[in-house]
Coordinates of C-alpha atoms in Angstrom, one line a residue:
M1 CA -19.3 2.9 -24.4
G2 CA -22.1 0.6 -23.4
T3 CA -25.7 1.1 -23.6
K4 CA -25.9 0.9 -19.6
S5 CA -23.1 3.4 -19.2
L6 CA -24.3 5.8 -21.8
L7 CA -28.0 6.2 -20.4
S8 CA -26.3 6.7 -17.0
V9 CA -24.2 9.2 -18.4
W10 CA -26.8 11.1 -20.6
L11 CA -30.3 10.7 -18.9
A12 CA -29.2 12.3 -15.4
L13 CA -31.8 14.3 -13.5
M14 CA -30.3 15.7 -10.2
I15 CA -33.2 16.8 -7.3
L16 CA -32.1 19.7 -5.8
F17 CA -33.1 22.8 -3.4
L18 CA -34.2 25.7 -5.3
N19 CA -31.7 28.5 -5.4
G20 CA -33.6 31.2 -7.4
G21 CA -32.7 32.9 -10.6
V22 CA -32.4 35.7 -12.8
I23 CA -34.5 36.8 -16.0
L24 CA -32.9 38.6 -18.9
N25 CA -34.9 40.9 -21.3
A26 CA -34.5 39.6 -25.1
Q27 CA -33.7 42.7 -27.7
E28 CA -33.5 41.9 -31.5
D29 CA -31.1 43.9 -33.8
A30 CA -32.7 43.8 -37.1
G31 CA -29.4 44.4 -39.2
D32 CA -29.0 43.2 -42.3
F33 CA -32.0 40.4 -41.1
Y34 CA -35.8 40.0 -42.1
T35 CA -38.4 37.4 -40.7
I36 CA -40.6 34.9 -41.8
S37 CA -43.1 34.1 -39.5
G38 CA -46.6 32.4 -39.3
I39 CA -48.5 29.4 -38.2
V40 CA -48.4 26.0 -40.2
K41 CA -51.8 24.1 -40.8
D42 CA -53.4 21.1 -42.0
M43 CA -55.1 22.4 -45.3
R44 CA -57.9 19.5 -45.0
T45 CA -58.9 20.2 -41.0
K46 CA -57.4 23.8 -40.5
K47 CA -55.5 22.4 -37.4
A48 CA -52.1 23.7 -36.5
I49 CA -48.9 21.3 -36.8
E50 CA -45.9 20.8 -34.8
Y51 CA -42.7 19.9 -35.4
V52 CA -43.3 21.3 -39.1
N53 CA -39.6 21.7 -40.5
V54 CA -39.3 25.2 -42.5
S55 CA -35.7 25.6 -44.2
A56 CA -34.8 28.5 -46.8
L57 CA -34.2 26.5 -49.9
G58 CA -30.6 26.8 -51.2
T59 CA -29.5 27.3 -47.7
N60 CA -28.5 25.3 -44.3
V61 CA -30.9 27.3 -42.6
G62 CA -34.2 26.2 -41.4
T63 CA -36.0 25.9 -37.2
I64 CA -39.5 24.0 -36.6
T65 CA -42.7 24.6 -35.6
N66 CA -44.3 24.7 -32.0
E67 CA -46.9 22.8 -30.2
D68 CA -48.7 25.7 -31.7
G69 CA -47.7 25.3 -35.0
E70 CA -45.9 28.4 -35.0
F71 CA -42.4 29.5 -36.3
T72 CA -40.3 32.4 -37.0
L73 CA -37.3 32.3 -39.5
K74 CA -34.8 34.7 -39.7
L75 CA -32.9 35.2 -42.5
S76 CA -29.7 37.4 -43.9
K77 CA -30.5 39.5 -47.4
A78 CA -27.2 38.5 -48.5
M79 CA -28.8 34.7 -48.9
N80 CA -31.1 36.0 -51.6
V81 CA -33.6 33.5 -50.4
K82 CA -36.2 33.4 -52.8
E83 CA -38.3 30.4 -51.2
I84 CA -39.1 28.5 -48.0
Q85 CA -40.1 24.8 -47.7
L86 CA -42.6 23.3 -45.2
S87 CA -41.9 19.8 -44.4
C88 CA -43.7 17.2 -42.3
I89 CA -44.3 13.5 -41.9
G90 CA -47.5 12.6 -43.8
F91 CA -47.5 15.5 -45.5
Y92 CA -46.8 17.0 -49.3
N93 CA -43.8 19.3 -49.0
A94 CA -44.9 23.3 -49.7
R95 CA -43.0 25.8 -50.9
V96 CA -43.6 29.4 -50.4
T97 CA -42.1 32.8 -52.4
I98 CA -40.5 35.5 -50.0
N99 CA -39.1 38.3 -50.8
K100 CA -36.5 40.5 -48.4
N101 CA -38.8 41.8 -46.5
N102 CA -40.7 41.0 -42.9
Q103 CA -43.6 38.7 -43.6
E104 CA -45.2 38.2 -40.0
G105 CA -48.5 36.6 -38.7
E106 CA -49.4 34.5 -41.9
V107 CA -51.2 31.4 -42.2
F108 CA -49.4 28.5 -44.2
F109 CA -51.2 25.2 -45.7
I110 CA -50.0 21.9 -45.9
T111 CA -51.8 19.1 -47.5
P112 CA -51.7 15.5 -46.1
E113 CA -50.0 12.7 -48.3
S114 CA -52.4 9.5 -48.9
F115 CA -51.5 6.4 -50.5
N116 CA -53.3 3.5 -52.0
L117 CA -53.9 0.0 -50.5
S118 CA -51.8 -1.9 -52.5
E119 CA -48.7 0.2 -51.9
I120 CA -49.2 0.4 -48.2
Q121 CA -49.1 -3.5 -48.0
V122 CA -46.3 -4.4 -50.0
F123 CA -42.9 -4.5 -48.8
S124 CA -39.6 -5.6 -50.4
W125 CA -38.5 -6.6 -47.0
R126 CA -40.4 -9.6 -45.4
N127 CA -38.0 -9.4 -42.2
P128 CA -38.1 -5.7 -40.8
R129 CA -34.8 -6.3 -38.7
D130 CA -33.2 -7.3 -42.2
L131 CA -34.1 -4.0 -43.0
V132 CA -32.5 -2.2 -39.8
K133 CA -29.3 -4.1 -40.5
A134 CA -29.2 -2.9 -43.8
A135 CA -29.9 0.8 -43.1
L136 CA -26.7 0.5 -40.2
D137 CA -24.8 -0.9 -43.2
K138 CA -25.1 2.4 -45.1
V139 CA -24.6 4.6 -42.4
E140 CA -21.2 5.4 -43.8
H141 CA -22.8 6.4 -47.2
N142 CA -25.9 8.2 -46.0
Y143 CA -24.4 10.4 -43.2
T144 CA -21.5 12.7 -43.8
M145 CA -17.8 11.6 -43.5
E146 CA -16.6 15.4 -43.1
P147 CA -16.8 17.2 -39.7
N148 CA -19.9 19.8 -39.5
M149 CA -20.5 22.7 -37.3
L150 CA -23.9 23.2 -36.8
T151 CA -25.7 25.9 -34.9
G152 CA -28.8 24.8 -32.7
F153 CA -31.2 26.5 -30.1
Y154 CA -31.9 24.6 -27.0
R155 CA -34.7 25.0 -24.3
E156 CA -35.4 23.2 -21.3
T157 CA -38.4 23.9 -19.3
I158 CA -39.6 22.1 -16.2
Q159 CA -43.2 22.2 -14.6
K160 CA -44.5 21.5 -11.3
R161 CA -47.6 20.1 -11.8
R162 CA -49.4 22.6 -14.6
R163 CA -47.3 25.6 -13.3
Y164 CA -43.5 26.5 -15.2
I165 CA -41.0 27.0 -12.4
N166 CA -37.9 27.0 -14.7
I167 CA -37.4 27.9 -18.5
S168 CA -33.8 28.0 -19.5
E169 CA -32.7 28.7 -23.5
A170 CA -29.3 28.7 -25.2
V171 CA -27.6 29.2 -28.4
I172 CA -25.5 26.7 -29.1
E173 CA -22.6 25.5 -31.7
V174 CA -22.2 21.6 -32.2
Y175 CA -19.0 20.1 -33.6
K176 CA -19.9 17.0 -35.3
S177 CA -17.4 14.7 -36.2
S178 CA -17.6 12.2 -39.1
Y179 CA -20.3 9.4 -38.9
N180 CA -17.6 6.8 -38.7
Q181 CA -16.2 8.4 -35.4
S182 CA -17.1 7.8 -32.2
A183 CA -19.4 10.6 -30.8
D184 CA -16.8 11.0 -27.9
Q185 CA -14.9 13.2 -30.7
D186 CA -18.1 15.9 -30.6
R187 CA -18.7 18.5 -28.5
V188 CA -21.2 21.6 -27.8
K189 CA -20.4 25.1 -27.1
V190 CA -22.9 27.7 -25.3
L191 CA -22.6 31.0 -27.0
K192 CA -25.5 32.9 -25.2
G193 CA -28.7 32.4 -22.9
R194 CA -31.1 33.3 -20.4
K195 CA -32.9 31.8 -17.5
L196 CA -36.6 32.2 -15.8
V197 CA -37.2 30.6 -12.7
S198 CA -39.9 30.8 -10.0
P199 CA -39.0 32.6 -6.8
K200 CA -42.1 30.6 -5.0
V201 CA -40.9 29.9 -1.5
A202 CA -43.6 27.2 -2.0
D203 CA -41.1 25.4 -5.2
T204 CA -38.8 23.9 -2.5
L205 CA -37.5 21.5 -5.0
S206 CA -35.8 21.9 -8.0
V207 CA -34.7 19.6 -10.8
K208 CA -31.4 20.0 -12.6
F209 CA -31.0 18.7 -15.8
L210 CA -27.4 17.5 -16.7
G211 CA -25.7 18.0 -19.8
G212 CA -29.0 19.3 -21.6
P213 CA -27.1 21.2 -24.3
N214 CA -25.4 18.0 -25.0
M215 CA -28.5 16.3 -26.9
P216 CA -27.0 16.7 -30.1
I217 CA -24.3 14.2 -29.2
Y218 CA -25.6 12.0 -27.3
M219 CA -29.2 11.5 -28.6
D220 CA -27.5 11.0 -32.3
V221 CA -28.9 7.7 -32.2
V222 CA -27.3 7.1 -35.6
K223 CA -24.1 7.9 -34.6
N224 CA -24.4 6.8 -31.3
P225 CA -25.9 3.0 -31.7
D226 CA -25.7 2.0 -28.1
I227 CA -29.0 3.5 -27.8
L228 CA -31.1 1.9 -29.9
L229 CA -29.5 0.6 -33.2
D230 CA -26.1 -1.4 -32.1
Q231 CA -25.8 -4.5 -34.3
D232 CA -25.6 -6.8 -30.9
I233 CA -28.4 -4.7 -29.5
L234 CA -31.0 -5.7 -32.3
Q235 CA -31.6 -9.3 -30.6
Y236 CA -33.2 -7.7 -27.5
Y237 CA -36.0 -6.5 -29.5
V238 CA -38.7 -7.7 -31.9
Y239 CA -39.6 -5.5 -35.1
R240 CA -42.7 -5.3 -37.2
M241 CA -43.5 -3.3 -40.3
G242 CA -46.3 -0.4 -40.3
E243 CA -47.9 1.5 -43.0
T244 CA -46.0 3.6 -45.4
T245 CA -45.7 7.0 -44.6
S246 CA -43.7 10.2 -46.4
I247 CA -41.2 12.3 -45.0
D248 CA -40.0 15.2 -47.4
D249 CA -42.0 14.0 -50.3
R250 CA -40.0 10.8 -50.0
L251 CA -41.4 7.3 -49.1
Q252 CA -40.6 5.4 -45.6
Y253 CA -40.6 2.3 -44.5
V254 CA -41.8 2.5 -40.5
V255 CA -40.6 -0.5 -38.3
H256 CA -42.0 -0.3 -35.0
F257 CA -39.7 -2.2 -32.3
E258 CA -40.6 -3.6 -28.8
P259 CA -38.4 -5.6 -26.4
Q260 CA -38.3 -9.8 -26.5
A261 CA -35.6 -9.4 -23.5
I262 CA -35.1 -8.7 -20.0
L263 CA -32.0 -6.9 -19.4
P264 CA -30.1 -5.1 -16.4
Y265 CA -31.4 -2.1 -17.4
A266 CA -34.4 -0.2 -19.4
L267 CA -35.1 -0.8 -22.6
Y268 CA -37.4 1.1 -25.7
I269 CA -40.6 0.7 -27.5
G270 CA -40.7 3.0 -30.6
T271 CA -40.7 3.2 -34.3
L272 CA -38.0 3.8 -37.0
Y273 CA -38.9 5.9 -40.4
I274 CA -36.4 4.3 -43.0
D275 CA -36.0 6.3 -46.3
R276 CA -37.1 3.7 -49.0
E277 CA -34.6 4.6 -51.7
T278 CA -31.7 5.6 -49.8
L279 CA -32.0 3.1 -46.6
S280 CA -31.2 6.2 -44.1
F281 CA -32.9 6.7 -40.9
T282 CA -34.9 9.7 -41.2
R283 CA -36.5 9.7 -37.7
A284 CA -36.9 7.5 -34.5
E285 CA -39.7 7.9 -32.2
F286 CA -39.2 6.3 -28.6
K287 CA -40.0 6.1 -24.9
M288 CA -38.4 4.0 -22.2
D289 CA -40.2 0.3 -21.4
M290 CA -41.7 1.5 -18.3
R291 CA -42.5 -1.9 -17.0
D292 CA -39.6 -2.0 -14.3
K293 CA -39.6 1.8 -13.0
L294 CA -36.7 0.7 -10.7
K295 CA -34.5 0.1 -14.0
V296 CA -35.6 3.6 -15.2
T297 CA -34.7 5.2 -12.3
D298 CA -31.6 3.8 -12.3
A299 CA -30.8 5.5 -15.6
I300 CA -32.2 8.6 -15.2
L301 CA -31.4 10.0 -12.1
K302 CA -28.1 11.0 -10.4
E303 CA -28.9 12.4 -7.0
K304 CA -32.1 13.3 -4.9
P305 CA -32.4 14.5 -1.1
R306 CA -32.4 11.7 1.6
G307 CA -36.4 10.7 1.9
L308 CA -37.6 12.0 -1.3
R309 CA -39.3 9.3 -3.4
F310 CA -39.1 9.3 -7.2
T311 CA -41.0 7.7 -9.3
P312 CA -40.7 8.2 -13.1
E313 CA -44.3 7.8 -15.1
E314 CA -42.7 8.4 -18.9
V315 CA -39.5 9.0 -20.6
S316 CA -39.3 9.7 -24.4
Y317 CA -37.8 10.5 -27.0
I318 CA -38.1 12.3 -30.6
V319 CA -35.1 12.4 -33.2
T320 CA -35.5 13.2 -36.8
Y321 CA -32.7 13.8 -39.7
R322 CA -33.2 16.0 -42.7
Q323 CA -31.5 15.0 -46.4
Q324 CA -29.5 17.8 -48.2
G325 CA -28.0 16.6 -50.9
D326 CA -27.0 13.1 -51.1
K327 CA -26.4 13.1 -47.1
T328 CA -28.7 12.8 -44.5
Y329 CA -28.0 15.4 -41.1
L330 CA -29.3 15.8 -37.6
N331 CA -32.0 18.1 -37.7
Y332 CA -34.2 17.8 -34.1
I333 CA -34.4 15.9 -31.1
R334 CA -36.9 16.1 -28.2
N335 CA -36.9 14.5 -24.7
E336 CA -39.8 14.7 -22.1
V337 CA -39.6 13.0 -18.5
Q338 CA -42.3 13.0 -16.5
F339 CA -42.0 11.7 -12.9
K340 CA -43.5 12.3 -9.2
C341 CA -41.5 13.0 -6.1
D342 CA -43.1 13.2 -2.7
W343 CA -41.6 12.9 0.9
K344 CA -42.2 10.1 3.0
R345 CA -44.9 10.1 5.3
R346 CA -46.9 12.7 3.0
L347 CA -49.9 11.5 1.3
F348 CA -50.0 12.9 -1.8
A349 CA -47.3 13.1 -4.6
T350 CA -46.1 16.0 -7.0
N351 CA -45.9 15.8 -10.9
Y352 CA -43.1 17.1 -12.3
T353 CA -42.5 17.4 -16.3
V354 CA -38.8 18.1 -17.8
L355 CA -38.9 19.1 -21.6
S356 CA -35.9 19.8 -23.6
E357 CA -35.6 19.9 -27.5
T358 CA -32.8 21.0 -29.6
V359 CA -33.4 22.1 -32.9
I360 CA -30.4 22.5 -35.6
T361 CA -31.0 26.0 -37.5
D362 CA -27.9 26.0 -39.4
R363 CA -24.7 24.3 -40.6
N364 CA -21.4 24.7 -42.0
D365 CA -18.7 22.1 -43.3
Q366 CA -16.1 24.4 -44.6
N367 CA -12.6 25.1 -42.9
V368 CA -14.5 23.1 -39.5
I369 CA -12.4 23.5 -36.4
R370 CA -13.1 21.2 -33.4
I371 CA -14.6 23.2 -30.3
P372 CA -11.6 23.4 -27.8
A373 CA -12.3 21.1 -24.7
R374 CA -11.8 24.2 -22.3
E375 CA -14.9 26.0 -24.4
A376 CA -17.0 23.0 -24.6
F377 CA -20.1 22.4 -22.4
S378 CA -19.6 19.2 -19.6
M379 CA -22.3 16.4 -19.4
R380 CA -21.3 17.1 -15.4
Q381 CA -23.0 20.6 -15.9
S382 CA -26.4 22.2 -15.9
L383 CA -27.5 25.2 -18.1
S384 CA -30.2 26.1 -15.7
Q385 CA -27.6 26.2 -12.7
E386 CA -24.8 28.0 -15.1
V387 CA -26.7 29.7 -17.3
A388 CA -25.8 33.6 -15.9
L389 CA -22.3 32.6 -17.4
Y390 CA -24.1 32.9 -20.7
Q391 CA -26.4 35.7 -20.4
D392 CA -26.9 38.2 -23.4
D393 CA -29.1 41.1 -23.0
N394 CA -29.3 40.8 -26.8
F395 CA -30.0 36.9 -26.7
W396 CA -32.5 36.2 -29.7
G397 CA -30.3 38.3 -31.9
N398 CA -30.4 36.8 -35.4
Y399 CA -30.3 33.2 -34.4
N400 CA -32.9 31.4 -35.2
I401 CA -35.0 29.5 -32.3
I402 CA -38.0 27.2 -31.6
E403 CA -40.9 29.5 -31.0
P404 CA -42.5 29.7 -27.5
T405 CA -45.9 27.9 -27.4
E406 CA -48.9 30.0 -25.9
S407 CA -48.6 28.4 -22.6
L408 CA -44.9 29.1 -22.3
E409 CA -45.2 32.6 -23.5
N410 CA -48.2 33.1 -20.8
A411 CA -45.8 31.4 -18.3
A412 CA -42.6 33.6 -18.7
G413 CA -44.9 36.8 -18.1
K414 CA -46.2 35.7 -15.1
L415 CA -42.5 34.5 -13.9
R416 CA -41.3 37.9 -15.0
K417 CA -44.3 39.6 -12.9
Q418 CA -43.5 37.6 -9.9
Q419 CA -39.8 38.2 -9.9
S420 CA -40.8 41.8 -10.1
K421 CA -42.9 41.8 -7.1
S422 CA -40.1 39.8 -5.2
Q423 CA -37.3 42.6 -6.2

C-alpha cells in the first residue's frame, strides 16, 4: 500500500451531525488482583512526568502515566510480581519493591540522566540517513518474527474549544503477525467499551474518527515503513543528528528529520530514537508538514457536510517501543489532530481537538491464533458511533488502562450530570 493511500485510509475524520449517546457506569471486580497506583515525579523538579512506562518485572504487563503523571497498574496475585519498573526518555530507570497488597496514591520519583559533553558530540555515524537505513536493515533481527497477541487500552476524546464533547474507550486485542509480513495480516478486536457524549443541542457537529482502535496496526511505523521509513521515502527528507539521550537506561541516537522535497501528499517533520547497541527504533515523534494545508486536509478528512469549511492546524504522533529480552515490541501510540470548522458566511471558526491513544498492557506469544475477519474492527467503523455494541457495565474489570487526566475526569463528571438532567 503506497504512502498516499495509507494516509487516506488511516487518517480518516468525518464531520457529522450529532446523534446523542449513552453513559455506562464502570465497576471493578477485585477478584485475585491487586492495584498499584500513584504519581511519578521528577526527583529534581518535583514535577509530574507524562508518558512514563510502568511495567511489572518478569511479566509482559504494563501501562503508561497520563498527562498528570498518574498511573494505575492491576496485577494478578498469581504472577508473584515483586518489583515494578518506571522508565522514561532521559531518566534513569527506577525499581520499586511491592507486595500482593493494594498500594494506592503513592508518589514515585525518577532521576534525570546526564551525559558529559564529549559523549553527546561524538557519533560513530557521520551520515544520519545511513544510520536510519542500517536500523531498517536490522528490523527482522530486532523485532519478533513470531505472531503475538497484544492486549491494549484505547481512548479517543473530542474537544470543542476547551470543552469535552465526546469520550470513547475500549479494551482491545491486537493480532500482530511477524515483522517480516505485511500489516494487512494484523487485526484488532474490541472486547468491551463505553462512551460519554455531550447531549447539548449546541453541539450540532460531531467528529467521527474512523478505525481508531486500529492504531496499533496502521501507526506501527516500523512495520508500516510506508509512513516514514520506506527506503524509497528516505530521499525526500534531510536528516541531522541530535544530542544523545537515554531510554530504559540505554543510550539512544537521536535523529531529526524534515522534508526536502515537494510531493503530491503531505510529508512529516520529527525525531527518531535509535538504540545505540541494537539499532532498533525505540521512539518516533512526528507531525505533518502544515505548509500546504490542502494536502493535509486531503489526507485526514473523509467526509463533511456541504458548506462547512475545514482547516487543519496540527496533526502529530508519538509511537514508542519497549525492549523485552532480545526483541523490541510496540508499546504506545498517540495521535492528536487540531482543526477549525466554520460555516460559510459566519465570522468565527470553532476549534476542535481529536486525541486518541493506545497503550499495550499485555502480550502473549504462545499458541497465538489470528483474530477471525468477522470479529475484527474495520477501518470503516467508528468506535464512538458503534461503542454501544461493546458496552460492558464492568468495563474496567482487571484490565490495565491509561488513567484519565484530572481535566478528563472532571469532564466525564460534568457529562454524567448533563445526561442525568436530560433524562
